[in-house]
Coordinates of C-alpha atoms in Angstrom, one line a residue:
M1 CA -11.0 18.6 -9.8
D2 CA -11.2 22.3 -8.9
T3 CA -12.5 21.6 -5.4
P4 CA -10.7 21.7 -2.0
Q5 CA -11.3 18.0 -1.4
F6 CA -9.6 17.0 -4.7
Q7 CA -6.9 19.6 -4.5
R8 CA -5.9 18.2 -1.1
L9 CA -4.4 15.2 -3.0
R10 CA -1.6 17.5 -4.1
S11 CA -0.4 17.3 -0.5
I12 CA -0.5 13.5 -0.2
K13 CA 2.6 11.8 -1.5
Q14 CA 2.1 8.7 -3.6
T15 CA 4.8 6.6 -2.0
G16 CA 4.9 7.9 1.6
F17 CA 8.4 8.2 2.9
L18 CA 10.1 6.6 -0.1
E19 CA 11.6 9.9 -1.1
Y20 CA 14.1 9.4 1.7
V21 CA 15.5 6.5 -0.3
Y22 CA 14.7 7.5 -3.9
P23 CA 14.9 11.4 -4.0
G24 CA 12.7 11.5 -7.1
A25 CA 9.7 9.9 -5.4
T26 CA 7.9 13.1 -4.7
H27 CA 4.9 12.6 -6.9
N28 CA 1.5 12.8 -5.4
R29 CA -2.0 11.3 -5.4
F30 CA -3.3 14.2 -7.5
S31 CA -1.2 13.3 -10.5
H32 CA -1.9 9.6 -10.0
S33 CA -5.7 10.3 -10.0
L34 CA -5.4 12.2 -13.2
G35 CA -3.5 9.3 -14.7
V36 CA -6.0 6.7 -13.7
C37 CA -8.8 8.9 -15.1
Y38 CA -6.9 9.1 -18.4
L39 CA -6.2 5.4 -18.7
A40 CA -9.7 4.5 -17.7
G41 CA -11.0 6.7 -20.5
K42 CA -8.5 5.3 -23.1
F43 CA -9.4 1.7 -22.1
I44 CA -13.2 2.1 -22.3
Q45 CA -12.9 4.1 -25.5
E46 CA -10.9 1.3 -27.0
L47 CA -13.5 -1.3 -26.1
R48 CA -16.3 0.8 -27.6
E49 CA -14.4 1.3 -30.8
H50 CA -13.6 -2.4 -31.2
Q51 CA -17.0 -3.7 -30.0
P52 CA -19.9 -1.4 -30.8
E53 CA -22.2 -4.3 -29.9
L54 CA -21.4 -3.6 -26.2
S55 CA -23.5 -0.4 -26.4
I56 CA -21.1 1.7 -24.3
S57 CA -22.7 5.1 -23.9
D58 CA -21.1 8.5 -23.3
T59 CA -22.4 8.3 -19.8
D60 CA -20.7 5.0 -19.2
I61 CA -17.4 6.5 -20.3
L62 CA -17.9 9.5 -18.1
C63 CA -18.8 7.3 -15.0
V64 CA -15.7 5.2 -15.5
Q65 CA -13.5 8.3 -15.9
L66 CA -15.0 9.9 -12.8
A67 CA -14.4 6.7 -10.8
G68 CA -10.7 6.8 -11.9
L69 CA -10.5 10.4 -10.9
S70 CA -12.2 10.0 -7.5
H71 CA -10.9 6.6 -6.4
D72 CA -8.2 7.9 -4.0
L73 CA -10.1 10.8 -2.5
G74 CA -10.0 9.1 0.9
H75 CA -6.2 8.5 1.2
G76 CA -4.7 9.8 4.4
P77 CA -1.3 11.5 4.9
F78 CA 1.6 9.6 3.3
S79 CA -0.8 7.3 1.5
H80 CA -0.6 3.6 2.4
T81 CA 1.6 4.5 5.4
W82 CA -1.4 6.1 7.0
E83 CA -3.4 2.9 6.4
R84 CA -0.8 0.9 8.2
Y85 CA -0.7 3.4 11.1
I86 CA -4.5 3.2 11.5
H87 CA -4.3 -0.6 11.5
M88 CA -1.7 -0.5 14.2
A89 CA -3.7 2.0 16.3
T90 CA -6.8 -0.1 15.8
L91 CA -5.1 -3.2 17.1
D92 CA -3.6 -1.2 20.0
K93 CA -7.1 0.0 21.0
K94 CA -8.5 -3.5 20.6
V95 CA -11.1 -2.4 18.0
D96 CA -12.4 -4.9 15.5
T97 CA -13.4 -2.5 12.8
V98 CA -11.2 -2.5 9.6
W99 CA -10.3 0.9 8.1
K100 CA -9.7 1.3 4.4
H101 CA -9.1 4.4 2.4
E102 CA -11.6 3.3 -0.2
I103 CA -14.5 3.6 2.3
V104 CA -13.5 7.2 3.0
S105 CA -13.2 7.8 -0.8
L106 CA -16.9 6.9 -1.2
N107 CA -17.9 9.2 1.6
M108 CA -15.6 12.0 0.3
L109 CA -17.1 11.8 -3.1
D110 CA -20.6 12.5 -1.7
Y111 CA -19.2 15.3 0.5
L112 CA -17.3 16.9 -2.4
I113 CA -20.4 16.9 -4.6
E114 CA -22.7 18.3 -1.9
D115 CA -20.2 20.8 -0.4
N116 CA -19.4 22.3 -3.8
K117 CA -23.0 22.1 -5.1
L118 CA -22.0 20.1 -8.2
L119 CA -25.1 18.0 -8.7
P120 CA -26.8 20.5 -11.1
Q121 CA -23.6 20.7 -13.2
L122 CA -23.2 16.9 -13.2
K123 CA -26.9 16.5 -14.3
K124 CA -26.1 18.5 -17.4
F125 CA -23.8 15.6 -18.4
G126 CA -26.3 12.9 -17.5
I127 CA -24.8 12.2 -14.0
G128 CA -27.5 11.8 -11.4
S129 CA -27.8 9.9 -8.1
K130 CA -28.0 6.6 -10.0
E131 CA -24.8 7.3 -11.9
I132 CA -23.0 8.5 -8.7
N133 CA -23.9 5.2 -7.0
L134 CA -22.5 3.4 -10.1
I135 CA -19.3 5.4 -9.9
K136 CA -18.9 4.4 -6.2
E137 CA -19.4 0.8 -7.2
F138 CA -16.6 1.1 -9.8
I139 CA -14.4 2.5 -7.1
K140 CA -15.2 -0.3 -4.7
G141 CA -14.7 -3.0 -7.3
S142 CA -18.2 -4.4 -6.5
Q143 CA -19.7 -7.4 -8.2
P144 CA -22.5 -6.2 -10.4
K145 CA -26.1 -7.4 -10.3
D146 CA -26.3 -7.3 -14.1
G147 CA -23.8 -9.7 -15.5
S148 CA -24.0 -8.2 -19.0
R149 CA -22.4 -4.9 -17.6
A150 CA -19.8 -6.6 -15.4
F151 CA -16.9 -5.5 -17.7
L152 CA -17.4 -1.9 -16.7
Y153 CA -16.5 -2.9 -13.1
Q154 CA -13.2 -4.3 -14.1
I155 CA -11.6 -1.2 -15.5
V156 CA -10.7 1.0 -12.4
N157 CA -10.7 -1.6 -9.6
N158 CA -10.8 -5.2 -10.9
D159 CA -11.6 -7.3 -7.9
D160 CA -11.6 -10.5 -10.1
S161 CA -8.0 -10.5 -11.4
G162 CA -6.4 -7.4 -10.0
L163 CA -5.6 -6.2 -13.5
D164 CA -6.9 -2.7 -13.7
V165 CA -5.8 0.8 -14.7
D166 CA -5.2 1.9 -11.1
K167 CA -2.3 -0.5 -11.0
W168 CA -1.2 0.3 -14.5
D169 CA -0.8 4.0 -13.6
Y170 CA 1.0 3.6 -10.3
F171 CA 3.4 0.9 -11.7
L172 CA 4.3 3.2 -14.6
R173 CA 4.4 6.4 -12.5
D174 CA 6.3 4.9 -9.6
C175 CA 8.9 3.3 -11.9
H176 CA 9.3 6.5 -13.7
Y177 CA 10.0 8.7 -10.6
L178 CA 12.1 6.0 -8.9
G179 CA 14.2 5.3 -12.0
L180 CA 13.3 1.6 -12.1
P181 CA 12.6 -0.4 -15.3
C182 CA 8.9 -1.0 -16.2
N183 CA 8.5 -3.8 -18.7
F184 CA 4.9 -3.6 -19.8
E185 CA 3.0 -1.5 -22.4
Y186 CA -0.6 -0.7 -21.5
E187 CA -1.3 0.3 -25.2
R188 CA -0.6 -3.2 -26.3
L189 CA -2.9 -4.6 -23.6
T190 CA -5.8 -2.3 -24.4
Q191 CA -5.3 -3.0 -28.1
F192 CA -5.8 -6.7 -27.6
A193 CA -8.6 -6.5 -24.9
K194 CA -12.0 -7.8 -25.7
V195 CA -15.2 -8.5 -23.8
F196 CA -16.7 -12.0 -23.7
M197 CA -19.4 -13.7 -21.6
V198 CA -17.6 -16.0 -19.1
D199 CA -19.4 -17.8 -16.3
G200 CA -22.5 -15.8 -16.8
K201 CA -21.0 -12.3 -16.9
S202 CA -19.2 -10.1 -19.4
Q203 CA -15.5 -10.0 -18.6
I204 CA -12.5 -8.3 -20.1
C205 CA -10.3 -10.9 -21.8
F206 CA -6.9 -10.5 -23.4
R207 CA -5.5 -12.1 -26.5
D208 CA -3.2 -15.1 -25.8
K209 CA -0.3 -13.3 -27.6
V210 CA -0.1 -10.7 -24.7
L211 CA 0.2 -13.4 -22.0
E212 CA 3.8 -12.5 -21.2
S213 CA 2.9 -8.8 -21.1
V214 CA 0.3 -9.6 -18.4
Y215 CA 3.0 -11.6 -16.5
N216 CA 5.3 -8.5 -16.7
I217 CA 2.6 -6.4 -15.0
F218 CA 2.4 -8.6 -11.9
R219 CA 6.2 -9.1 -11.9
T220 CA 6.6 -5.3 -11.9
R221 CA 4.4 -5.2 -8.7
S222 CA 6.7 -7.7 -7.0
N223 CA 9.8 -5.8 -8.1
L224 CA 8.5 -2.5 -6.8
H225 CA 7.9 -4.0 -3.4
R226 CA 11.2 -5.8 -3.3
L227 CA 13.4 -3.0 -4.6
A228 CA 11.5 0.1 -3.3
Y229 CA 8.5 -0.1 -1.1
Q230 CA 10.1 -2.6 1.3
H231 CA 13.5 -1.1 1.2
K232 CA 15.0 -1.4 4.7
V233 CA 15.6 2.4 5.1
N234 CA 12.0 3.1 4.1
L235 CA 10.7 0.6 6.6
I236 CA 12.9 2.2 9.3
I237 CA 11.7 5.7 8.6
E238 CA 8.1 4.6 8.4
R239 CA 8.4 2.8 11.8
M240 CA 10.0 6.0 13.3
F241 CA 7.1 8.1 12.1
F242 CA 4.7 5.5 13.4
D243 CA 6.2 5.9 16.9
A244 CA 6.2 9.7 16.6
I245 CA 2.5 9.8 15.4
F246 CA 1.4 7.7 18.3
I247 CA 3.1 10.2 20.6
V248 CA 1.3 13.3 19.3
D249 CA -2.1 11.9 18.4
G250 CA -4.6 14.0 20.3
K251 CA -1.9 16.2 21.7
C252 CA -1.2 18.8 19.0
T253 CA -3.1 21.5 17.2
G254 CA -3.5 21.8 13.4
P255 CA -3.8 24.8 11.2
T256 CA -7.3 25.6 12.4
G257 CA -6.2 25.7 16.0
E258 CA -8.2 22.5 16.7
V259 CA -6.5 19.6 18.5
L260 CA -5.8 16.9 15.9
H261 CA -7.1 13.3 16.6
F262 CA -5.6 11.2 13.8
W263 CA -7.1 7.8 14.5
E264 CA -10.5 9.1 15.7
W265 CA -11.0 11.4 12.8
S266 CA -9.9 8.8 10.3
M267 CA -12.4 6.3 11.7
D268 CA -15.1 8.9 11.8
A269 CA -14.5 9.8 8.2
A270 CA -15.3 6.2 7.3
Y271 CA -18.1 5.2 9.6
S272 CA -20.0 8.2 10.9
Q273 CA -23.4 9.0 9.5
G274 CA -25.4 12.2 8.6
E275 CA -24.2 15.5 9.9
A276 CA -21.5 13.8 12.0
L277 CA -20.0 12.4 8.8
K278 CA -19.8 15.8 7.2
K279 CA -18.0 17.2 10.2
A280 CA -15.7 14.2 10.2
L281 CA -14.8 14.6 6.5
E282 CA -14.2 18.3 7.0
R283 CA -11.7 17.5 9.8
Y284 CA -10.2 14.7 7.8
C285 CA -9.4 17.1 4.9
T286 CA -7.1 19.0 7.2
L287 CA -4.9 15.9 7.6
T288 CA -2.1 16.2 4.9
D289 CA 1.6 15.3 4.8
S290 CA 2.8 18.8 5.7
V291 CA 0.3 19.2 8.6
I292 CA 1.3 15.9 10.1
F293 CA 5.0 16.5 9.5
S294 CA 4.8 20.0 11.1
C295 CA 3.0 18.5 14.2
L296 CA 5.8 16.0 14.7
K297 CA 8.8 18.2 13.9
Y298 CA 7.7 21.2 16.0
A299 CA 6.3 19.2 19.0
S300 CA 7.6 21.1 22.0
R301 CA 5.5 20.1 25.0
P302 CA 7.4 17.8 27.4
D303 CA 5.0 15.0 26.8
V304 CA 5.4 15.1 23.0
K305 CA 8.9 16.4 22.5
K306 CA 10.2 12.9 21.8
A307 CA 8.3 13.0 18.5
A308 CA 10.4 16.0 17.5
D309 CA 13.5 14.1 18.5
I310 CA 12.5 11.2 16.2
V311 CA 12.1 13.6 13.2
K312 CA 15.5 15.2 14.0
A313 CA 17.1 11.7 14.0
I314 CA 15.6 11.0 10.6
E315 CA 16.9 14.3 9.2
K316 CA 20.4 13.5 10.6
R317 CA 20.4 9.8 9.9
S318 CA 24.0 9.7 8.7
S319 CA 25.1 10.5 12.2
K320 CA 25.6 7.0 13.8
S321 CA 24.5 7.9 17.4
N322 CA 21.7 10.4 16.8
G323 CA 18.8 8.0 17.5
F324 CA 18.1 6.6 14.0
Y325 CA 16.7 3.1 14.3
Q326 CA 19.0 0.3 13.2
H327 CA 18.1 -2.6 10.9
I328 CA 19.1 -5.7 12.7
G329 CA 18.3 -8.3 10.1
L330 CA 15.9 -9.7 7.4
K331 CA 14.4 -13.1 7.3
I332 CA 12.4 -14.4 4.4
L333 CA 9.8 -17.1 5.0
P334 CA 7.2 -18.7 2.8
Y335 CA 4.5 -18.5 5.5
F336 CA 3.1 -15.9 7.9
V337 CA 4.3 -15.3 11.4
S338 CA 2.7 -12.4 13.4
E339 CA 4.8 -9.5 14.5
A340 CA 3.7 -10.0 18.1
D341 CA 4.9 -13.6 18.2
I342 CA 8.3 -12.7 16.8
E343 CA 8.7 -9.8 19.1
K344 CA 7.8 -12.0 22.1
G345 CA 10.3 -14.7 21.0
L346 CA 13.1 -12.1 20.5
C347 CA 12.4 -10.4 23.8
Q348 CA 12.5 -13.7 25.7
L349 CA 16.2 -14.0 24.6
L350 CA 17.1 -10.5 25.8
P351 CA 18.3 -11.4 29.4
K352 CA 20.7 -13.9 28.0
A353 CA 21.7 -11.7 25.1
N354 CA 22.4 -8.7 27.5
E355 CA 24.5 -10.9 29.7
W356 CA 26.5 -12.5 26.9
I357 CA 27.2 -9.2 25.0
L358 CA 27.9 -7.2 28.1
S359 CA 30.4 -9.8 29.3
S360 CA 32.1 -9.7 25.9
F361 CA 32.2 -5.9 25.7
V362 CA 33.4 -5.5 29.3
S363 CA 36.2 -8.0 28.8
S364 CA 37.4 -6.2 25.7
G365 CA 37.1 -2.7 27.3
T366 CA 34.5 -1.6 24.8
V367 CA 31.8 -0.5 27.3
E368 CA 31.5 0.2 31.0
I369 CA 29.8 -2.4 33.2
N370 CA 26.9 0.0 33.9
V371 CA 25.7 0.2 30.3
E372 CA 21.9 0.5 29.8
P373 CA 20.6 -3.0 29.0
V374 CA 18.5 -3.5 25.9
K375 CA 14.8 -3.8 26.8
S376 CA 11.8 -5.2 25.0
D377 CA 10.6 -1.7 23.9
D378 CA 13.9 -1.3 22.0
I379 CA 13.0 -4.1 19.6
C380 CA 10.3 -3.8 16.9
V381 CA 9.4 -6.1 14.0
S382 CA 7.8 -5.5 10.6
V383 CA 6.3 -8.4 8.8
V384 CA 5.7 -7.5 5.2
P385 CA 4.1 -9.8 2.6
V386 CA 5.6 -9.5 -0.9
H387 CA 3.5 -11.1 -3.7
W388 CA 2.3 -10.7 -7.2
G389 CA -1.1 -9.3 -6.2
K390 CA -3.1 -12.5 -5.2
G391 CA -1.3 -13.7 -2.1
D392 CA 0.3 -17.1 -2.7
K393 CA -1.6 -17.6 -5.9
N394 CA -0.5 -16.9 -9.5
P395 CA -2.5 -13.9 -10.4
V396 CA -2.4 -14.7 -14.1
E397 CA -4.6 -17.7 -13.4
S398 CA -7.4 -15.2 -12.6
V399 CA -7.1 -13.4 -16.0
H400 CA -9.2 -14.6 -18.9
F401 CA -7.5 -14.9 -22.3
Y402 CA -8.9 -15.6 -25.8
S403 CA -7.6 -17.1 -28.9
K404 CA -9.1 -17.5 -32.4
D405 CA -11.1 -20.5 -31.1
S406 CA -12.0 -20.0 -27.5
V407 CA -11.8 -18.1 -24.2
F408 CA -9.7 -19.7 -21.5
T409 CA -7.5 -19.2 -18.4
Y410 CA -3.9 -20.4 -18.0
Q411 CA -3.4 -22.8 -15.1
S412 CA -0.2 -23.9 -13.4
S413 CA -0.1 -27.0 -15.5
N414 CA 0.5 -25.1 -18.7
L415 CA 2.7 -22.2 -17.4
S416 CA 5.6 -23.5 -19.6
Y417 CA 3.7 -22.0 -22.5
V418 CA 5.1 -18.7 -21.3
S419 CA 8.5 -19.6 -19.9
A420 CA 10.3 -22.4 -18.1
M421 CA 11.8 -19.8 -15.8
L422 CA 8.6 -18.7 -14.0
P423 CA 8.6 -18.9 -10.2
E424 CA 7.1 -21.8 -8.3
S425 CA 6.1 -19.5 -5.4
F426 CA 4.3 -16.2 -5.8
Q427 CA 4.5 -14.9 -2.2
E428 CA 7.1 -14.5 0.6
M429 CA 7.0 -12.9 4.0
Q430 CA 9.8 -10.4 4.7
I431 CA 10.5 -10.1 8.4
H432 CA 12.5 -7.1 9.3
V433 CA 13.8 -6.7 12.9
L434 CA 14.7 -3.2 14.0
C435 CA 16.2 -1.7 17.1
R436 CA 15.1 1.7 18.4
R437 CA 18.6 2.4 19.9
S438 CA 21.4 3.5 17.7
D439 CA 24.4 2.4 19.8
N440 CA 26.6 -0.5 18.9
Y441 CA 26.0 -2.4 22.1
A442 CA 22.2 -2.4 21.5
F443 CA 22.8 -3.5 17.9
Q444 CA 25.0 -6.5 19.0
V445 CA 22.4 -7.6 21.6
A446 CA 19.5 -7.3 19.2
R447 CA 21.6 -9.1 16.5
W448 CA 22.4 -11.9 19.0
C449 CA 18.6 -12.3 19.7
F450 CA 17.9 -12.3 15.9
E451 CA 20.4 -15.0 15.1
N452 CA 19.5 -17.3 18.0
Y453 CA 15.8 -16.9 17.6
W454 CA 15.8 -18.2 14.0
D455 CA 18.2 -21.0 15.0
S456 CA 15.9 -22.1 17.8
S457 CA 14.7 -25.6 17.2
P458 CA 10.9 -25.1 16.9
M459 CA 11.2 -22.2 14.4
K460 CA 14.0 -23.9 12.5
K461 CA 12.0 -27.1 12.1
A462 CA 8.9 -25.2 11.0
T463 CA 10.9 -23.2 8.5
N464 CA 12.8 -26.3 7.1
S465 CA 9.6 -28.3 6.7
L466 CA 7.8 -25.5 4.8
T467 CA 10.7 -24.4 2.7
N468 CA 11.8 -27.9 1.7
G469 CA 11.7 -27.9 -2.1
C470 CA 10.2 -24.3 -2.2
H471 CA 11.9 -21.8 -4.4
L472 CA 11.7 -18.1 -3.2

């Protein structure tokens, strides 16, 4: 913990820009990492106490705790917002490589240990190179070679069901700081957790009596996305920061006086090798919320000043004509449509929309005839999937339960065991259309495109056919 690489997490907010909507959402990745470490320790200690036959050693417990402590070392500024920015920049550069913060976390763990000469101290507690590799596998959520030890891989990052202490902590922590209800108790889950051999490997199973509590965990995830993470103001501010970051990337200096290359340094921190990786991670450590925000807010060169204007518009968002982006509309669909396809369809309607709205405004005396027409660059789209953790599948079907007689999974056919009010669909696509201009004329033009695009016959037929009988 007491290393620069870990302390950096104090400067990475857990929920990105959500504090602009929920003022209490100022918690950081540092506190979350401590929470995951704590819950991981509690969980594995509970398993050892209830099932001594598992032969869980002190080293096993320490490895699981260290995995929980280290799992987010690779997060970039503003947490998942940075991941989305890197994804957008990668598409823009037509690069096929996928960037994930977990990859950087693994590299950062090695760098942290080497840079701070921690290996001799770790060896005193039974942590050598073999155990460090095991910790990294726990962080990745890998599938183990030894099926008898598979349950250890399901505590910090459960790739099988998605039910792990990482999610428990951020559900509880985010709900607390946002002031939202959280209807599950991790103590009850750990109390009724037990390891059984299922399909050739040891897996963490839960007593059938906590089935509804398990549902509440995944329901909490959906509620957080719907009520908070995908709040329209948060999406607007995030998009504005994306635009600003694209402007200044490679054109501003950081606290060391070195020009900051956001995308390049992030990619290098994941995929460089040897000495180049060490240098990349050293540079990556300089990228924090405050550094990026300062680069944007105080950008003064003519070619980057627009980034400062965007930040100013965010800080003065209650002023209607200051440049704060407008939310044009939300469409919810049960299937995926790419942002590029939607933007293309909307922009094809712009000439007619400009003509129609301009004629209406001029006849009413609202605007002059030489008003600036709305262009394709003024429209942007965010397609956001909202689900329970397993895409369109019911995540509870991936969780193993046990009763007095057997181990089993609940399938869709017997969901009524829990409630007759469970959803029939576990995923939706939220399509938010935004306008980069803040004037009323631009809003009306964009809104006209939005309404007519979704009413166009091909899209309407596709939507009707797929939503027929589907409950969202």
